[in-house]
């Protein structure tokens, strides 16, 4: 089902007109209400009347996470406090969190785009959605919650963690949709097997997973073990939260809710816009946000855009699945390595489980990459010779994909800490 056909299937021309009109109004809003943006525009000699169409976006400055930190907590707000009805914040590993605010209309749009995403995954008002994203300052839990309610589905607001309760409610309430991070879904499926629950007996049919990078190989693993179809939901708190984009049945990219969030791809080095199809850094401009509109926000996520027609019938532009963030990229002995490359290599080996961690270290002047991966317990009870053969096989496969040598450590079941939210895949001891 297409939740909002007029907005998800409009012609490229109509979309262009809508985006241009909304863009002009957001420019007016930030110019008059946010001193930070007014100053930036004045510095480069641009007045709101200079902006005519969405193409004029290229003359505007970028916004970064640092700008949000510098204006902590409410400096970028374009609405008076009395209009703000909710805050969220990103945890961030260092320093102050980044704070975002929503007016009532912003919350409506947030719910609308998540309802679209759930419908795109095939959910309807008949479904029961178990929301296993964390509730709180993180946008995942409440974002999916409001979107599922808007769809008319029944929500199980269990939040992340509490795995045995998750399994109990999956069975007792008969949840048909699971929303969580992909790493937590992998953990749930493993716990299900351990508890002797037969996935094929559960009514669960759809997974809506996101908030962290995950490969098509992991999708396949989760789909097989939980006997569901899994969809990729993308978003970031600065722009709204989950629902910025979602994959469809064609599984060939994620449709962006581009009537609300205008995407660009720029070169991370030169910041020059790149053509459709080219890979670079994803940049978003909010077109309808009231409380905290952002112009050209640099996500650090790497992707590309595709405006060709999609077999699902939606005409909204698609972004390629995120395989990493520019700041996730490890440079090891001069070679660029993305954790997702290791994940896809690992999951091609049947003995490897989707639980792994990368440990980067430095010995003298030499960078080292240790890959720890869990394998089937029964492999440990087998002959040592066999264990070393598995080790060799995985090591060789990863090395041939990454182009550097790695230290491979096979570890026993449950050695690697399970995550309830975003998994920590990399420990970098060099910094
Ligand atoms: O992770 C919002 C969200 C919640 C998205 C639930 C999807 C589901 P933040 O905590 O601000 O917001 O983190 C945003 O997470 O810039 C990406 O690097 C990463 N990310 C989010 N979704 C995906 C995805 C939420 N589907 C950051 N694939 C983003 C890969 C993702 N990375």
PDB file of C-alpha atoms and ligand atoms in Angstrom, residues 90 133 138-140 210-214 232-238 241-242 299 301 322 325 422, ligand 1:
ATOM      1  CA  UNK A  90      21.656  12.580  20.084  1.00  0.00           C
ATOM      2  CA  UNK A 133      14.050   0.823  19.391  1.00  0.00           C
ATOM      3  CA  UNK A 138      16.820   8.855  20.945  1.00  0.00           C
ATOM      4  CA  UNK A 139      14.321   9.384  18.117  1.00  0.00           C
ATOM      5  CA  UNK A 140      13.909   5.672  17.242  1.00  0.00           C
ATOM      6  CA  UNK A 210      17.856   0.865  10.824  1.00  0.00           C
ATOM      7  CA  UNK A 211      19.801   3.441  12.858  1.00  0.00           C
ATOM      8  CA  UNK A 212      23.127   1.779  11.966  1.00  0.00           C
ATOM      9  CA  UNK A 213      24.824   0.485   8.825  1.00  0.00           C
ATOM     10  CA  UNK A 214      24.025  -3.115   7.876  1.00  0.00           C
ATOM     11  CA  UNK A 232      15.878  -0.578   5.797  1.00  0.00           C
ATOM     12  CA  UNK A 233      14.728   2.602   7.538  1.00  0.00           C
ATOM     13  CA  UNK A 234      17.059   5.581   7.540  1.00  0.00           C
ATOM     14  CA  UNK A 235      17.065   8.896   9.316  1.00  0.00           C
ATOM     15  CA  UNK A 236      18.894  11.171  11.680  1.00  0.00           C
ATOM     16  CA  UNK A 237      17.709  13.235  14.603  1.00  0.00           C
ATOM     17  CA  UNK A 238      18.969  16.526  13.174  1.00  0.00           C
ATOM     18  CA  UNK A 241      14.590  11.000  13.107  1.00  0.00           C
ATOM     19  CA  UNK A 242      13.619   7.720  11.386  1.00  0.00           C
ATOM     20  CA  UNK A 299      25.239  13.998   7.431  1.00  0.00           C
ATOM     21  CA  UNK A 301      26.813   9.404   5.515  1.00  0.00           C
ATOM     22  CA  UNK A 322      24.445   3.529   3.491  1.00  0.00           C
ATOM     23  CA  UNK A 325      29.954   7.193   7.304  1.00  0.00           C
ATOM     24  CA  UNK A 422      23.423   0.649  17.891  1.00  0.00           C
TER      25      UNK A 422
HETATM   26  O1  LIG B   1      19.523   6.696  14.217  1.00  0.00           O
HETATM   27  C1  LIG B   1      17.396   7.714  13.691  1.00  0.00           C
HETATM   28  C2  LIG B   1      16.841   6.384  13.367  1.00  0.00           C
HETATM   29  C3  LIG B   1      16.146   5.668  14.325  1.00  0.00           C
HETATM   30  C4  LIG B   1      16.949   5.867  12.095  1.00  0.00           C
HETATM   31  C5  LIG B   1      15.603   4.456  14.020  1.00  0.00           C
HETATM   32  C6  LIG B   1      16.380   4.644  11.768  1.00  0.00           C
HETATM   33  C7  LIG B   1      15.715   3.936  12.731  1.00  0.00           C
HETATM   34  P1  LIG B   1      20.699   9.320  15.068  1.00  0.00           P
HETATM   35  O2  LIG B   1      20.879   8.644  16.378  1.00  0.00           O
HETATM   36  O3  LIG B   1      20.754  10.809  15.011  1.00  0.00           O
HETATM   37  O4  LIG B   1      19.299   8.959  14.449  1.00  0.00           O
HETATM   38  O5  LIG B   1      21.779   8.696  14.087  1.00  0.00           O
HETATM   39  C8  LIG B   1      21.786   9.037  12.735  1.00  0.00           C
HETATM   40  O6  LIG B   1      22.623   6.848  12.142  1.00  0.00           O
HETATM   41  O7  LIG B   1      23.511   9.694  10.198  1.00  0.00           O
HETATM   42  C9  LIG B   1      23.540   7.244  10.014  1.00  0.00           C
HETATM   43  O8  LIG B   1      24.932   7.352  10.177  1.00  0.00           O
HETATM   44  C10 LIG B   1      23.005   6.174  10.944  1.00  0.00           C
HETATM   45  N1  LIG B   1      21.840   5.522  10.354  1.00  0.00           N
HETATM   46  C11 LIG B   1      20.545   5.740  10.600  1.00  0.00           C
HETATM   47  N2  LIG B   1      19.762   4.907   9.871  1.00  0.00           N
HETATM   48  C12 LIG B   1      20.606   4.147   9.126  1.00  0.00           C
HETATM   49  C13 LIG B   1      20.430   3.111   8.174  1.00  0.00           C
HETATM   50  C14 LIG B   1      18.841   7.708  14.142  1.00  0.00           C
HETATM   51  N3  LIG B   1      19.237   2.646   7.832  1.00  0.00           N
HETATM   52  C15 LIG B   1      22.860   8.247  12.010  1.00  0.00           C
HETATM   53  N4  LIG B   1      21.555   2.597   7.599  1.00  0.00           N
HETATM   54  C16 LIG B   1      22.848   8.509  10.523  1.00  0.00           C
HETATM   55  C17 LIG B   1      22.780   3.031   7.925  1.00  0.00           C
HETATM   56  C18 LIG B   1      21.930   4.546   9.431  1.00  0.00           C
HETATM   57  N5  LIG B   1      22.997   3.985   8.830  1.00  0.00           N
END
